[in-house]
Amino acid sequence: MKTREAIERLQERKKIAIELCPKDLRPDEMWPDEAEMSLNALKRDLPQDLYLEGDGYANGLPVYDTARCPWCDDAFEIEEIKSNGWKYCPYCGQRWKWPDAPDEEGE
């Protein structure tokens, strides 16, 4: 099973669990924290575009020197990401891809 398929199945099960929730229970009692944590971990494993930021121009084009994680919004110098070879956020674990990179199939 691929990651995207697993996410879709968990989201459907979450929807069903909440819809079938008896009136005397809260919806989160039908969808435990462990299930939500699993769903979020799977979502973070799908590569997401880094948000690029720049504060200057060279030859009329923007110069991007900072990238933000799409999950936790922490900022990193692009050179730091490249020099460390990071493919994941060191804080939240979100898998990254550069905005112009092709999507990786087989996820």
mmCIF file of N, CA and C in Angstrom:
data_model
loop_
_atom_site.group_PDB
_atom_site.id
_atom_site.type_symbol
_atom_site.label_atom_id
_atom_site.label_comp_id
_atom_site.label_asym_id
_atom_site.label_seq_id
_atom_site.Cartn_x
_atom_site.Cartn_y
_atom_site.Cartn_z
ATOM 1 N N MET A 1 0.843 -1.171 0.000
ATOM 2 C CA MET A 1 0.000 0.000 0.000
ATOM 3 C C MET A 1 0.891 1.238 0.000
ATOM 4 N N LYS A 2 0.542 2.206 -0.811
ATOM 5 C CA LYS A 2 1.305 3.444 -0.883
ATOM 6 C C LYS A 2 0.824 4.420 0.182
ATOM 7 N N THR A 3 1.672 5.391 0.496
ATOM 8 C CA THR A 3 1.371 6.354 1.551
ATOM 9 C C THR A 3 0.080 7.101 1.289
ATOM 10 N N ARG A 4 -0.103 7.586 0.079
ATOM 11 C CA ARG A 4 -1.328 8.343 -0.236
ATOM 12 C C ARG A 4 -2.581 7.491 -0.018
ATOM 13 N N GLU A 5 -2.510 6.229 -0.406
ATOM 14 C CA GLU A 5 -3.649 5.330 -0.226
ATOM 15 C C GLU A 5 -3.930 5.108 1.263
ATOM 16 N N ALA A 6 -2.886 4.946 2.056
ATOM 17 C CA ALA A 6 -3.062 4.756 3.497
ATOM 18 C C ALA A 6 -3.704 5.994 4.129
ATOM 19 N N ILE A 7 -3.275 7.179 3.697
ATOM 20 C CA ILE A 7 -3.864 8.421 4.216
ATOM 21 C C ILE A 7 -5.345 8.488 3.864
ATOM 22 N N GLU A 8 -5.668 8.179 2.622
ATOM 23 C CA GLU A 8 -7.074 8.225 2.198
ATOM 24 C C GLU A 8 -7.924 7.260 3.009
ATOM 25 N N ARG A 9 -7.414 6.059 3.256
ATOM 26 C CA ARG A 9 -8.166 5.071 4.036
ATOM 27 C C ARG A 9 -8.366 5.537 5.476
ATOM 28 N N LEU A 10 -7.311 6.071 6.088
ATOM 29 C CA LEU A 10 -7.445 6.560 7.460
ATOM 30 C C LEU A 10 -8.409 7.738 7.545
ATOM 31 N N GLN A 11 -8.355 8.649 6.574
ATOM 32 C CA GLN A 11 -9.270 9.785 6.582
ATOM 33 C C GLN A 11 -10.719 9.320 6.440
ATOM 34 N N GLU A 12 -10.949 8.317 5.613
ATOM 35 C CA GLU A 12 -12.308 7.775 5.455
ATOM 36 C C GLU A 12 -12.768 7.116 6.756
ATOM 37 N N ARG A 13 -11.885 6.376 7.401
ATOM 38 C CA ARG A 13 -12.250 5.741 8.680
ATOM 39 C C ARG A 13 -12.525 6.781 9.755
ATOM 40 N N LYS A 14 -11.753 7.857 9.756
ATOM 41 C CA LYS A 14 -11.987 8.936 10.716
ATOM 42 C C LYS A 14 -13.368 9.543 10.488
ATOM 43 N N LYS A 15 -13.702 9.807 9.236
ATOM 44 C CA LYS A 15 -14.998 10.386 8.893
ATOM 45 C C LYS A 15 -16.133 9.470 9.363
ATOM 46 N N ILE A 16 -16.011 8.178 9.106
ATOM 47 C CA ILE A 16 -17.035 7.212 9.516
ATOM 48 C C ILE A 16 -17.138 7.151 11.035
ATOM 49 N N ALA A 17 -15.993 7.123 11.721
ATOM 50 C CA ALA A 17 -16.005 7.051 13.184
ATOM 51 C C ALA A 17 -16.719 8.253 13.786
ATOM 52 N N ILE A 18 -16.459 9.417 13.245
ATOM 53 C CA ILE A 18 -17.086 10.639 13.773
ATOM 54 C C ILE A 18 -18.581 10.664 13.443
ATOM 55 N N GLU A 19 -18.939 10.228 12.228
ATOM 56 C CA GLU A 19 -20.361 10.195 11.848
ATOM 57 C C GLU A 19 -21.155 9.220 12.703
ATOM 58 N N LEU A 20 -20.538 8.102 13.089
ATOM 59 C CA LEU A 20 -21.223 7.067 13.865
ATOM 60 C C LEU A 20 -21.128 7.293 15.366
ATOM 61 N N CYS A 21 -20.535 8.385 15.764
ATOM 62 C CA CYS A 21 -20.331 8.665 17.176
ATOM 63 C C CYS A 21 -21.669 8.802 17.902
ATOM 64 N N PRO A 22 -21.890 7.982 18.942
ATOM 65 C CA PRO A 22 -23.124 8.135 19.725
ATOM 66 C C PRO A 22 -23.168 9.514 20.387
ATOM 67 N N LYS A 23 -24.358 9.994 20.642
ATOM 68 C CA LYS A 23 -24.533 11.330 21.201
ATOM 69 C C LYS A 23 -23.916 11.486 22.586
ATOM 70 N N ASP A 24 -23.745 10.383 23.313
ATOM 71 C CA ASP A 24 -23.189 10.483 24.662
ATOM 72 C C ASP A 24 -21.650 10.444 24.675
ATOM 73 N N LEU A 25 -21.028 10.373 23.508
ATOM 74 C CA LEU A 25 -19.565 10.379 23.408
ATOM 75 C C LEU A 25 -19.106 11.589 22.604
ATOM 76 N N ARG A 26 -17.909 12.044 22.901
ATOM 77 C CA ARG A 26 -17.295 13.093 22.079
ATOM 78 C C ARG A 26 -16.685 12.424 20.843
ATOM 79 N N PRO A 27 -16.654 13.115 19.702
ATOM 80 C CA PRO A 27 -16.073 12.513 18.488
ATOM 81 C C PRO A 27 -14.635 12.043 18.677
ATOM 82 N N ASP A 28 -13.842 12.747 19.510
ATOM 83 C CA ASP A 28 -12.450 12.322 19.683
ATOM 84 C C ASP A 28 -12.340 11.006 20.445
ATOM 85 N N GLU A 29 -13.419 10.586 21.121
ATOM 86 C CA GLU A 29 -13.408 9.282 21.785
ATOM 87 C C GLU A 29 -13.566 8.152 20.769
ATOM 88 N N MET A 30 -14.139 8.472 19.617
ATOM 89 C CA MET A 30 -14.289 7.486 18.548
ATOM 90 C C MET A 30 -13.058 7.459 17.638
ATOM 91 N N TRP A 31 -12.269 8.518 17.681
ATOM 92 C CA TRP A 31 -11.055 8.616 16.865
ATOM 93 C C TRP A 31 -9.924 8.985 17.812
ATOM 94 N N PRO A 32 -9.222 7.984 18.351
ATOM 95 C CA PRO A 32 -8.232 8.240 19.398
ATOM 96 C C PRO A 32 -7.026 9.048 18.915
ATOM 97 N N ASP A 33 -6.326 9.648 19.871
ATOM 98 C CA ASP A 33 -5.128 10.439 19.575
ATOM 99 C C ASP A 33 -4.100 9.629 18.790
ATOM 100 N N GLU A 34 -3.981 8.329 19.107
ATOM 101 C CA GLU A 34 -2.997 7.486 18.414
ATOM 102 C C GLU A 34 -3.299 7.413 16.924
ATOM 103 N N ALA A 35 -4.570 7.349 16.576
ATOM 104 C CA ALA A 35 -4.945 7.292 15.163
ATOM 105 C C ALA A 35 -4.631 8.621 14.479
ATOM 106 N N GLU A 36 -4.904 9.738 15.174
ATOM 107 C CA GLU A 36 -4.601 11.054 14.604
ATOM 108 C C GLU A 36 -3.091 11.238 14.436
ATOM 109 N N MET A 37 -2.326 10.770 15.402
ATOM 110 C CA MET A 37 -0.860 10.866 15.303
ATOM 111 C C MET A 37 -0.354 10.047 14.123
ATOM 112 N N SER A 38 -0.929 8.871 13.914
ATOM 113 C CA SER A 38 -0.528 8.024 12.782
ATOM 114 C C SER A 38 -0.843 8.704 11.457
ATOM 115 N N LEU A 39 -2.026 9.291 11.376
ATOM 116 C CA LEU A 39 -2.428 9.993 10.160
ATOM 117 C C LEU A 39 -1.484 11.160 9.881
ATOM 118 N N ASN A 40 -1.166 11.938 10.898
ATOM 119 C CA ASN A 40 -0.253 13.070 10.716
ATOM 120 C C ASN A 40 1.148 12.617 10.328
ATOM 121 N N ALA A 41 1.621 11.521 10.895
ATOM 122 C CA ALA A 41 2.947 11.003 10.539
ATOM 123 C C ALA A 41 2.979 10.594 9.064
ATOM 124 N N LEU A 42 1.917 9.958 8.605
ATOM 125 C CA LEU A 42 1.854 9.584 7.190
ATOM 126 C C LEU A 42 1.829 10.822 6.304
ATOM 127 N N LYS A 43 1.072 11.831 6.698
ATOM 128 C CA LYS A 43 1.008 13.070 5.910
ATOM 129 C C LYS A 43 2.383 13.739 5.830
ATOM 130 N N ARG A 44 3.134 13.721 6.930
ATOM 131 C CA ARG A 44 4.459 14.351 6.925
ATOM 132 C C ARG A 44 5.449 13.580 6.065
ATOM 133 N N ASP A 45 5.152 12.313 5.773
ATOM 134 C CA ASP A 45 6.052 11.532 4.929
ATOM 135 C C ASP A 45 5.873 11.845 3.444
ATOM 136 N N LEU A 46 4.780 12.491 3.072
ATOM 137 C CA LEU A 46 4.612 12.920 1.678
ATOM 138 C C LEU A 46 5.423 14.191 1.471
ATOM 139 N N PRO A 47 6.282 14.235 0.455
ATOM 140 C CA PRO A 47 7.093 15.427 0.249
ATOM 141 C C PRO A 47 6.238 16.646 -0.084
ATOM 142 N N GLN A 48 6.506 17.735 0.609
ATOM 143 C CA GLN A 48 5.805 18.995 0.382
ATOM 144 C C GLN A 48 6.823 20.056 -0.030
ATOM 145 N N ASP A 49 6.384 20.971 -0.884
ATOM 146 C CA ASP A 49 7.261 22.056 -1.321
ATOM 147 C C ASP A 49 7.683 22.924 -0.146
ATOM 148 N N LEU A 50 8.961 23.229 -0.120
ATOM 149 C CA LEU A 50 9.452 24.242 0.818
ATOM 150 C C LEU A 50 8.918 25.596 0.381
ATOM 151 N N TYR A 51 8.642 26.479 1.329
ATOM 152 C CA TYR A 51 8.259 27.852 1.010
ATOM 153 C C TYR A 51 9.532 28.675 0.952
ATOM 154 N N LEU A 52 9.828 29.225 -0.202
ATOM 155 C CA LEU A 52 11.058 29.990 -0.383
ATOM 156 C C LEU A 52 10.811 31.469 -0.140
ATOM 157 N N GLU A 53 11.782 32.104 0.508
ATOM 158 C CA GLU A 53 11.694 33.538 0.795
ATOM 159 C C GLU A 53 13.008 34.195 0.403
ATOM 160 N N GLY A 54 12.909 35.414 -0.026
ATOM 161 C CA GLY A 54 14.109 36.171 -0.362
ATOM 162 C C GLY A 54 13.965 37.608 0.070
ATOM 163 N N ASP A 55 15.104 38.255 0.213
ATOM 164 C CA ASP A 55 15.051 39.654 0.646
ATOM 165 C C ASP A 55 15.878 40.558 -0.262
ATOM 166 N N GLY A 56 16.138 40.089 -1.467
ATOM 167 C CA GLY A 56 16.921 40.910 -2.375
ATOM 168 C C GLY A 56 16.755 40.466 -3.817
ATOM 169 N N TYR A 57 17.405 41.220 -4.691
ATOM 170 C CA TYR A 57 17.350 40.936 -6.122
ATOM 171 C C TYR A 57 18.758 40.951 -6.698
ATOM 172 N N ALA A 58 18.974 40.148 -7.728
ATOM 173 C CA ALA A 58 20.227 40.160 -8.484
ATOM 174 C C ALA A 58 19.856 40.055 -9.960
ATOM 175 N N ASN A 59 20.354 40.973 -10.743
ATOM 176 C CA ASN A 59 20.045 41.008 -12.176
ATOM 177 C C ASN A 59 18.537 41.039 -12.427
ATOM 178 N N GLY A 60 17.805 41.713 -11.556
ATOM 179 C CA GLY A 60 16.366 41.855 -11.716
ATOM 180 C C GLY A 60 15.546 40.660 -11.277
ATOM 181 N N LEU A 61 16.194 39.611 -10.752
ATOM 182 C CA LEU A 61 15.485 38.411 -10.305
ATOM 183 C C LEU A 61 15.584 38.285 -8.787
ATOM 184 N N PRO A 62 14.542 37.735 -8.143
ATOM 185 C CA PRO A 62 14.621 37.579 -6.689
ATOM 186 C C PRO A 62 15.683 36.550 -6.297
ATOM 187 N N VAL A 63 16.337 36.810 -5.185
ATOM 188 C CA VAL A 63 17.335 35.884 -4.640
ATOM 189 C C VAL A 63 16.720 35.251 -3.397
ATOM 190 N N TYR A 64 16.510 33.952 -3.462
ATOM 191 C CA TYR A 64 15.917 33.234 -2.341
ATOM 192 C C TYR A 64 17.033 32.717 -1.440
ATOM 193 N N ASP A 65 16.971 33.063 -0.151
ATOM 194 C CA ASP A 65 18.014 32.627 0.768
ATOM 195 C C ASP A 65 17.461 31.889 1.981
ATOM 196 N N THR A 66 16.137 31.854 2.102
ATOM 197 C CA THR A 66 15.504 31.208 3.246
ATOM 198 C C THR A 66 14.406 30.282 2.751
ATOM 199 N N ALA A 67 14.231 29.147 3.437
ATOM 200 C CA ALA A 67 13.147 28.222 3.136
ATOM 201 C C ALA A 67 12.405 27.920 4.431
ATOM 202 N N ARG A 68 11.088 27.827 4.323
ATOM 203 C CA ARG A 68 10.255 27.504 5.489
ATOM 204 C C ARG A 68 9.624 26.135 5.303
ATOM 205 N N CYS A 69 9.558 25.393 6.412
ATOM 206 C CA CYS A 69 8.910 24.087 6.402
ATOM 207 C C CYS A 69 7.404 24.281 6.228
ATOM 208 N N PRO A 70 6.770 23.534 5.313
ATOM 209 C CA PRO A 70 5.335 23.687 5.099
ATOM 210 C C PRO A 70 4.488 23.151 6.252
ATOM 211 N N TRP A 71 5.056 22.319 7.126
ATOM 212 C CA TRP A 71 4.285 21.751 8.239
ATOM 213 C C TRP A 71 4.387 22.620 9.489
ATOM 214 N N CYS A 72 5.622 22.912 9.934
ATOM 215 C CA CYS A 72 5.807 23.618 11.212
ATOM 216 C C CYS A 72 6.180 25.089 11.044
ATOM 217 N N ASP A 73 6.486 25.507 9.826
ATOM 218 C CA ASP A 73 6.799 26.902 9.487
ATOM 219 C C ASP A 73 8.147 27.376 10.031
ATOM 220 N N ASP A 74 9.011 26.471 10.490
ATOM 221 C CA ASP A 74 10.354 26.890 10.911
ATOM 222 C C ASP A 74 11.151 27.310 9.680
ATOM 223 N N ALA A 75 12.013 28.309 9.865
ATOM 224 C CA ALA A 75 12.803 28.858 8.761
ATOM 225 C C ALA A 75 14.240 28.352 8.831
ATOM 226 N N PHE A 76 14.831 28.130 7.666
ATOM 227 C CA PHE A 76 16.205 27.652 7.545
ATOM 228 C C PHE A 76 16.877 28.379 6.397
ATOM 229 N N GLU A 77 18.163 28.601 6.550
ATOM 230 C CA GLU A 77 18.934 29.135 5.428
ATOM 231 C C GLU A 77 19.042 28.031 4.372
ATOM 232 N N ILE A 78 18.848 28.384 3.118
ATOM 233 C CA ILE A 78 18.903 27.393 2.047
ATOM 234 C C ILE A 78 20.265 26.706 2.020
ATOM 235 N N GLU A 79 21.331 27.476 2.244
ATOM 236 C CA GLU A 79 22.672 26.872 2.267
ATOM 237 C C GLU A 79 22.799 25.832 3.380
ATOM 238 N N GLU A 80 22.158 26.076 4.520
ATOM 239 C CA GLU A 80 22.186 25.121 5.639
ATOM 240 C C GLU A 80 21.499 23.814 5.235
ATOM 241 N N ILE A 81 20.364 23.917 4.551
ATOM 242 C CA ILE A 81 19.643 22.726 4.090
ATOM 243 C C ILE A 81 20.501 21.937 3.120
ATOM 244 N N LYS A 82 21.090 22.644 2.160
ATOM 245 C CA LYS A 82 21.904 21.969 1.143
ATOM 246 C C LYS A 82 23.170 21.373 1.731
ATOM 247 N N SER A 83 23.867 22.116 2.591
ATOM 248 C CA SER A 83 25.135 21.623 3.138
ATOM 249 C C SER A 83 24.929 20.422 4.061
ATOM 250 N N ASN A 84 23.777 20.358 4.729
ATOM 251 C CA ASN A 84 23.483 19.215 5.599
ATOM 252 C C ASN A 84 22.780 18.077 4.863
ATOM 253 N N GLY A 85 22.364 18.335 3.636
ATOM 254 C CA GLY A 85 21.682 17.304 2.851
ATOM 255 C C GLY A 85 20.313 16.937 3.414
ATOM 256 N N TRP A 86 19.679 17.900 4.094
ATOM 257 C CA TRP A 86 18.380 17.607 4.720
ATOM 258 C C TRP A 86 17.303 17.367 3.667
ATOM 259 N N LYS A 87 16.568 16.297 3.836
ATOM 260 C CA LYS A 87 15.400 15.997 3.012
ATOM 261 C C LYS A 87 14.134 16.022 3.863
ATOM 262 N N TYR A 88 14.326 16.161 5.166
ATOM 263 C CA TYR A 88 13.242 16.233 6.147
ATOM 264 C C TYR A 88 13.505 17.405 7.080
ATOM 265 N N CYS A 89 12.444 17.953 7.655
ATOM 266 C CA CYS A 89 12.603 19.006 8.659
ATOM 267 C C CYS A 89 13.213 18.388 9.918
ATOM 268 N N PRO A 90 14.283 18.981 10.444
ATOM 269 C CA PRO A 90 14.904 18.417 11.643
ATOM 270 C C PRO A 90 14.050 18.601 12.901
ATOM 271 N N TYR A 91 12.997 19.401 12.824
ATOM 272 C CA TYR A 91 12.149 19.647 13.995
ATOM 273 C C TYR A 91 10.872 18.813 13.990
ATOM 274 N N CYS A 92 10.148 18.805 12.860
ATOM 275 C CA CYS A 92 8.856 18.104 12.842
ATOM 276 C C CYS A 92 8.861 16.822 12.014
ATOM 277 N N GLY A 93 9.883 16.616 11.177
ATOM 278 C CA GLY A 93 9.964 15.406 10.370
ATOM 279 C C GLY A 93 9.279 15.477 9.015
ATOM 280 N N GLN A 94 8.733 16.649 8.643
ATOM 281 C CA GLN A 94 8.083 16.781 7.342
ATOM 282 C C GLN A 94 9.094 16.528 6.235
ATOM 283 N N ARG A 95 8.720 15.660 5.302
ATOM 284 C CA ARG A 95 9.564 15.385 4.141
ATOM 285 C C ARG A 95 9.436 16.550 3.171
ATOM 286 N N TRP A 96 10.574 17.009 2.635
ATOM 287 C CA TRP A 96 10.604 18.192 1.781
ATOM 288 C C TRP A 96 10.905 17.845 0.340
ATOM 289 N N LYS A 97 10.488 18.770 -0.531
ATOM 290 C CA LYS A 97 10.986 18.768 -1.905
ATOM 291 C C LYS A 97 11.099 20.228 -2.324
ATOM 292 N N TRP A 98 11.965 20.475 -3.265
ATOM 293 C CA TRP A 98 12.124 21.827 -3.777
ATOM 294 C C TRP A 98 10.928 22.129 -4.659
ATOM 295 N N PRO A 99 10.435 23.366 -4.663
ATOM 296 C CA PRO A 99 9.203 23.704 -5.379
ATOM 297 C C PRO A 99 9.143 23.276 -6.836
ATOM 298 N N ASP A 100 10.239 23.296 -7.556
ATOM 299 C CA ASP A 100 10.202 22.937 -8.972
ATOM 300 C C ASP A 100 10.545 21.474 -9.234
ATOM 301 N N ALA A 101 10.752 20.696 -8.173
ATOM 302 C CA ALA A 101 11.098 19.281 -8.339
ATOM 303 C C ALA A 101 9.850 18.493 -8.714
ATOM 304 N N PRO A 102 10.017 17.460 -9.543
ATOM 305 C CA PRO A 102 8.844 16.637 -9.907
ATOM 306 C C PRO A 102 8.362 15.844 -8.701
ATOM 307 N N ASP A 103 7.067 15.528 -8.696
ATOM 308 C CA ASP A 103 6.507 14.690 -7.616
ATOM 309 C C ASP A 103 7.129 13.319 -7.706
ATOM 310 N N GLU A 104 7.362 12.729 -6.532
ATOM 311 C CA GLU A 104 7.915 11.382 -6.480
ATOM 312 C C GLU A 104 6.756 10.399 -6.450
ATOM 313 N N GLU A 105 6.653 9.576 -7.466
ATOM 314 C CA GLU A 105 5.624 8.549 -7.458
ATOM 315 C C GLU A 105 6.158 7.364 -6.664
ATOM 316 N N GLY A 106 5.282 6.482 -6.289
ATOM 317 C CA GLY A 106 5.683 5.359 -5.472
ATOM 318 C C GLY A 106 5.565 5.683 -3.996
ATOM 319 N N GLU A 107 4.898 6.790 -3.683
ATOM 320 C CA GLU A 107 4.737 7.184 -2.281
ATOM 321 C C GLU A 107 3.581 6.424 -1.682
#
